[in-house]
PDB file of C-alpha atoms in Angstrom:
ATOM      1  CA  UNK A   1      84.778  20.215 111.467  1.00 53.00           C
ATOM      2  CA  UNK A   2      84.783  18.637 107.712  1.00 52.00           C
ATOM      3  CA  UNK A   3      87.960  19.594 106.037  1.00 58.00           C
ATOM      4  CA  UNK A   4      87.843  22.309 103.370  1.00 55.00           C
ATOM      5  CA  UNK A   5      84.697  22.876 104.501  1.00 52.00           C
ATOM      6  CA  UNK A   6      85.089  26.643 107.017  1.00 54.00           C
ATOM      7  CA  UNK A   7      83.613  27.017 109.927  1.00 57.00           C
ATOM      8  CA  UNK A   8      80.459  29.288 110.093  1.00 54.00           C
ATOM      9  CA  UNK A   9      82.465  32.488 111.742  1.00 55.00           C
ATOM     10  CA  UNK A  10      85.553  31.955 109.258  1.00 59.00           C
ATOM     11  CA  UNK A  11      82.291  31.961 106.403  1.00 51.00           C
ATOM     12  CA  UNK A  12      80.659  34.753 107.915  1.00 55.00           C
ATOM     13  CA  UNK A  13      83.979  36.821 108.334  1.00 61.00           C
ATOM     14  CA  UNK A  14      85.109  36.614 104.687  1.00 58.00           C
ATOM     15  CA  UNK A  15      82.202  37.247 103.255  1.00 58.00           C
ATOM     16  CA  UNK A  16      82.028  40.679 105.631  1.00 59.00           C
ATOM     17  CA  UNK A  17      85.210  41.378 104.376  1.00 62.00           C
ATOM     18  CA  UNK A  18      84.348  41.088 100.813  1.00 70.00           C
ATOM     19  CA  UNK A  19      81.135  42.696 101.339  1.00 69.00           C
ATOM     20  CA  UNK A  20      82.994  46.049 103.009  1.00 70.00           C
ATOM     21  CA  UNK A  21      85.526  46.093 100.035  1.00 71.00           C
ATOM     22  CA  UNK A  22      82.682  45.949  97.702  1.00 70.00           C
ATOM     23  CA  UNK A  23      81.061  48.997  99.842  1.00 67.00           C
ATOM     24  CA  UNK A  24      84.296  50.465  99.626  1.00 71.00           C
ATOM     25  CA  UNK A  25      84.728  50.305  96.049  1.00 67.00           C
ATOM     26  CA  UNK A  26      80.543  51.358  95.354  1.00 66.00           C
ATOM     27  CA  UNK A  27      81.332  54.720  97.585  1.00 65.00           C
ATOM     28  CA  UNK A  28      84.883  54.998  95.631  1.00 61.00           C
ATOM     29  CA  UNK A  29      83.119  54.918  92.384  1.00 60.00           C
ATOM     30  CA  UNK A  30      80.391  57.500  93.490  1.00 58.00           C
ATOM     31  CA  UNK A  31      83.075  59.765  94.857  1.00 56.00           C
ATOM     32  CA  UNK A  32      85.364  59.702  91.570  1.00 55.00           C
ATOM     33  CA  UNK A  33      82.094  59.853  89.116  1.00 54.00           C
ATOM     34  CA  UNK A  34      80.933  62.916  90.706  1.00 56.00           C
ATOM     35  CA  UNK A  35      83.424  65.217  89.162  1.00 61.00           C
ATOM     36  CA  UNK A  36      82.916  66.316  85.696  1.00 71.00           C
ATOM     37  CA  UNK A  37      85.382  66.468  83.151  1.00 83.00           C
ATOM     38  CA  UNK A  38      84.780  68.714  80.075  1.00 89.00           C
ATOM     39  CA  UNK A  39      87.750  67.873  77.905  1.00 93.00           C
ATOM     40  CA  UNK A  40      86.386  68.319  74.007  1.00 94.00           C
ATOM     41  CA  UNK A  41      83.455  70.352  75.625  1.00 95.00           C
ATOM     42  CA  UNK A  42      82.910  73.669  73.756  1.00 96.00           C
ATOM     43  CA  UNK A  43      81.735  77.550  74.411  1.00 94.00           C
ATOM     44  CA  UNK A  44      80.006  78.355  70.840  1.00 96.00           C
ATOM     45  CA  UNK A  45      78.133  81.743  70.791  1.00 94.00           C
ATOM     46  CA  UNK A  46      74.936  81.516  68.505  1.00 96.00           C
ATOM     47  CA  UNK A  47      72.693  84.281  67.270  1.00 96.00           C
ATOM     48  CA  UNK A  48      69.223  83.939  67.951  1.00 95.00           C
ATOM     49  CA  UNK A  49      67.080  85.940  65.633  1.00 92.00           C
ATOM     50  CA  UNK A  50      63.441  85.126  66.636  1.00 93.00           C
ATOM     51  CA  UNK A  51      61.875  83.574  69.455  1.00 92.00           C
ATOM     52  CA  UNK A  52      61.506  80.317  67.501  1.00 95.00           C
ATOM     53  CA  UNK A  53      65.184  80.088  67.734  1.00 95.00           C
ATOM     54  CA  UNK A  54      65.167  80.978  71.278  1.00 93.00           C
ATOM     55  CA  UNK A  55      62.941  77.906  71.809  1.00 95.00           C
ATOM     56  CA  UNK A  56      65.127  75.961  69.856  1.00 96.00           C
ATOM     57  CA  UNK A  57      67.906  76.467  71.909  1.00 95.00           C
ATOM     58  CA  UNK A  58      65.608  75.719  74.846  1.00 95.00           C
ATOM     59  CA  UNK A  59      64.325  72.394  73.310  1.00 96.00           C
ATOM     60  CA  UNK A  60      67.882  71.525  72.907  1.00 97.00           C
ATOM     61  CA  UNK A  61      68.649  72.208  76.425  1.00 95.00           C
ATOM     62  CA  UNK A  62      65.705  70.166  77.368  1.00 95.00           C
ATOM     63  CA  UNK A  63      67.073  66.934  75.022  1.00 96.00           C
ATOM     64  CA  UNK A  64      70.638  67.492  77.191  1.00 95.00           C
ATOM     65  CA  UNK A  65      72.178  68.500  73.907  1.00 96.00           C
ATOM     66  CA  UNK A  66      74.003  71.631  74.652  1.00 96.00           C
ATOM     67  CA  UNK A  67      73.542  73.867  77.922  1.00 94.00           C
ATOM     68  CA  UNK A  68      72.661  77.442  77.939  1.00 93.00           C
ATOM     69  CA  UNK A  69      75.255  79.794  79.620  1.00 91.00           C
ATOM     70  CA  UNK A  70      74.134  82.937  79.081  1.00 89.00           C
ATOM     71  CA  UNK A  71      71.895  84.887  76.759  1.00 89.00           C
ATOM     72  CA  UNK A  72      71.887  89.064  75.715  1.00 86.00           C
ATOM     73  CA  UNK A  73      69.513  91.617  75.194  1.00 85.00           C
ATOM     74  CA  UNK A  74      71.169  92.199  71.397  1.00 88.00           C
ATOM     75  CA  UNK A  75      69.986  88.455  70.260  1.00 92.00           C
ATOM     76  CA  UNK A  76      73.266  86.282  71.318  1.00 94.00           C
ATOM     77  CA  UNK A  77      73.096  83.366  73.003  1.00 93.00           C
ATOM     78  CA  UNK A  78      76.210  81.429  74.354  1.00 94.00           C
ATOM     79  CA  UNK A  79      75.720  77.644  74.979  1.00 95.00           C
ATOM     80  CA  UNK A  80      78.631  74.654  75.951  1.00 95.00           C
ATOM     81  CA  UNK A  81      78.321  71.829  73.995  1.00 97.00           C
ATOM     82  CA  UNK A  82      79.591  68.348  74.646  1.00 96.00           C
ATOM     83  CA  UNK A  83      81.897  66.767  71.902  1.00 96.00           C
ATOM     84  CA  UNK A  84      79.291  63.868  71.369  1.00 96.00           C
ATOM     85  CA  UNK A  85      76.328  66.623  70.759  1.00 97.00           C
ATOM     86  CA  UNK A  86      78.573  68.799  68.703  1.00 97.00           C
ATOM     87  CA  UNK A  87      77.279  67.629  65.663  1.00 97.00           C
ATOM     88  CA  UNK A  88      73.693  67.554  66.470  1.00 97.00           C
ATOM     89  CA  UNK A  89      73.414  71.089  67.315  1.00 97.00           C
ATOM     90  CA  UNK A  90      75.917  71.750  64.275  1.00 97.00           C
ATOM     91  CA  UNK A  91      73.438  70.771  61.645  1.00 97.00           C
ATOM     92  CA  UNK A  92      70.060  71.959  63.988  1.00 97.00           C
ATOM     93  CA  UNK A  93      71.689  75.924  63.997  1.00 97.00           C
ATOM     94  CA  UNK A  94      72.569  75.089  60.302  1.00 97.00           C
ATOM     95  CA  UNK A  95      69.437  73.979  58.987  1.00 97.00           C
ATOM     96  CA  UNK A  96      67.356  77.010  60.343  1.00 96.00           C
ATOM     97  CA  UNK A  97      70.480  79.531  59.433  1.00 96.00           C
ATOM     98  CA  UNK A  98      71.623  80.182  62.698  1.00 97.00           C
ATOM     99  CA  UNK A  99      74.990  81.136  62.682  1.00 96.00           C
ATOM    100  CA  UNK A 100      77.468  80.039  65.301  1.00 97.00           C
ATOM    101  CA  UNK A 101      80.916  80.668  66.369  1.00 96.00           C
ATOM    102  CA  UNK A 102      83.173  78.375  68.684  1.00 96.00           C
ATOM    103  CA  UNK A 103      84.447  81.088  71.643  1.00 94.00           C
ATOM    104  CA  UNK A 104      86.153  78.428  73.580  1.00 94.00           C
ATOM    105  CA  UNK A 105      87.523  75.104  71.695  1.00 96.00           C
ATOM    106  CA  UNK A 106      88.007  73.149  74.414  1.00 95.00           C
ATOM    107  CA  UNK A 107      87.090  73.919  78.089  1.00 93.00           C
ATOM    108  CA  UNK A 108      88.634  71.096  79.851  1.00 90.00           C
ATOM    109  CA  UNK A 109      92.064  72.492  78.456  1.00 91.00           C
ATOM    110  CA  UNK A 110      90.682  76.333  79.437  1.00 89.00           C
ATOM    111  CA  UNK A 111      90.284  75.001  83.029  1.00 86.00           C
ATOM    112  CA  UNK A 112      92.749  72.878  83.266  1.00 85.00           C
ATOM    113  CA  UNK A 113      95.419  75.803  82.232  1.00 87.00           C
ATOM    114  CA  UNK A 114      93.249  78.448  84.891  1.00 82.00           C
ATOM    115  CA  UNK A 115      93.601  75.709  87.738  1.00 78.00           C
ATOM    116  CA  UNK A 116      97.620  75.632  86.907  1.00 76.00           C
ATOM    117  CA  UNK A 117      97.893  79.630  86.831  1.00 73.00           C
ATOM    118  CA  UNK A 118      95.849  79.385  90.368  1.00 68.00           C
ATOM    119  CA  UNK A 119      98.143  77.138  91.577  1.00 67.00           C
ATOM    120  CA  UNK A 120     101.302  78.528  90.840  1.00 66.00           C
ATOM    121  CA  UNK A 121     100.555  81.807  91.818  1.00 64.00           C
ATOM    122  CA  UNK A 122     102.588  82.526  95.187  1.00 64.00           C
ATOM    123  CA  UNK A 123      99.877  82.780  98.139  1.00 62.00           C
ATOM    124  CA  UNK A 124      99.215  86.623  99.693  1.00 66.00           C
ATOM    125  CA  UNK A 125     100.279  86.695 103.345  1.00 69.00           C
ATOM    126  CA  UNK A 126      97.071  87.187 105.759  1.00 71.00           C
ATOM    127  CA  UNK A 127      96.471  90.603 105.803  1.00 70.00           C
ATOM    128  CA  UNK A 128      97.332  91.281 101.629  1.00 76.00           C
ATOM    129  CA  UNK A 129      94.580  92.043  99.307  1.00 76.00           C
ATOM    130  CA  UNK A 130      94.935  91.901  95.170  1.00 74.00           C
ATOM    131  CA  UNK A 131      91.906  91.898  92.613  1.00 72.00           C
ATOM    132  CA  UNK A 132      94.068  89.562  90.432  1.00 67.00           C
ATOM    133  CA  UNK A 133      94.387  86.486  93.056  1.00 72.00           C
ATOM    134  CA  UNK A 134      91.453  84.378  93.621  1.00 71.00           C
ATOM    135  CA  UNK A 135      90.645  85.215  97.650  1.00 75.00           C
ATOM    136  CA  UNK A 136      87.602  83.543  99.420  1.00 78.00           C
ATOM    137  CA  UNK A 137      84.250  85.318  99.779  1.00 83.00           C
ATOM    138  CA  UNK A 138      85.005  86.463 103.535  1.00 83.00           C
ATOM    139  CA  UNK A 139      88.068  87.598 102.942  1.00 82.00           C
ATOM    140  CA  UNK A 140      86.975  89.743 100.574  1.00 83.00           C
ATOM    141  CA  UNK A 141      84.354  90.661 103.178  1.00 85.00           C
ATOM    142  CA  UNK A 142      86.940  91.509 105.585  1.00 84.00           C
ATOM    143  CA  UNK A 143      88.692  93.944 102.719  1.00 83.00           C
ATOM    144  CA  UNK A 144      85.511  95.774 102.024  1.00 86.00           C
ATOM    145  CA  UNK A 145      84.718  96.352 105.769  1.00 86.00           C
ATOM    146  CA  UNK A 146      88.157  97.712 106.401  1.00 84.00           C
ATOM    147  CA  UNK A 147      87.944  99.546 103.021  1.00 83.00           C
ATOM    148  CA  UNK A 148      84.482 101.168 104.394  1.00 85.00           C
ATOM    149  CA  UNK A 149      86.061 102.337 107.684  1.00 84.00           C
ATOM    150  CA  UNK A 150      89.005 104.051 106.033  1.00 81.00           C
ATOM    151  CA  UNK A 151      87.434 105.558 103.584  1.00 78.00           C
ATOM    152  CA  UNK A 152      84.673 106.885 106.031  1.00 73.00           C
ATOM    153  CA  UNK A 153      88.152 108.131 108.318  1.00 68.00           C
ATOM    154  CA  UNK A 154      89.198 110.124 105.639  1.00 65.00           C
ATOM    155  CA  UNK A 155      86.428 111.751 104.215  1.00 63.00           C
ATOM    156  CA  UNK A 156      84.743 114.181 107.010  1.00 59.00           C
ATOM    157  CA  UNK A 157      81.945 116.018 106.174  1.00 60.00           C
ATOM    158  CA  UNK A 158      82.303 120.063 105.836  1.00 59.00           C
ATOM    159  CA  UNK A 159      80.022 121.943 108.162  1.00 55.00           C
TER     160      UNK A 159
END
């Protein structure tokens, strides 16, 4: 063995270990990067008066510069917009005389304050039912089925 010179397994084992905490740190990374923050991110509702601004707002969507949320029947479109695109599709509703208004000024804080309401609500007991808690989708199952069999208890038909 030369000195300061490490043996083949002592080589082999280090550079495992380094190549692990690099794996480590690749699938941290993809994990963390996943989740999408919309701090600055806004809700603006824009009229659209013809169907050349209706493919306006879909040629924006296409260029990732705003995504469309939802769209009525009386010519109102509402769209979230990401603080870095804000100004884009500012001056593209401006220039064809769209007009806009911001609904929600900044969704990361709108969620962020909705996710602190959820949690601090006290939890029901199994069993409780309220259509102000959040409650998952077979739970509310469960509610509608025994809801159902009541009501169909109580209600006997005349003869």
């Amino acid at each position: 063995r030369v000195r300061g010179v490490p043996e083949r397994s002592d080589w082999l084992t280090y550079h495992h270990h380094t190549m692990l905490k690099l794996f480590i740190l690749v699938v941290f990374y993809s994990a963390t990067s996943c989740y999408k923050f919309y701090d600055g991110y806004k809700i603006v509702r824009v009229n659209v008066g013809s169907a050349d601004d209706h493919q306006g707002i879909l040629h924006l969507e296409s260029e990732d510069l705003l995504s469309l949320l939802s769209e009525s029947r009386s010519g109102k479109a509402d769209v979230l917009i990401s603080p870095k695109s804000l100004a884009t599709c500012q001056e593209y509703f401006q220039s064809r005389g769209m007009e806009f208004s911001v609904i929600t000024a900044n969704v990361g804080a709108e969620i962020r304050k909705d996710r602190k309401r959820l949690y601090s609500t006290t939890p029901l007991q199994k069993g409780e039912f309220s259509y102000d808690k959040y409650h998952r989708l077979q739970v509310i199952y469960e509610h509608l089925d025994a809801w159902q069999k009541n009501t169909a208890r109580t209600q006997r038909p005349s003869t």
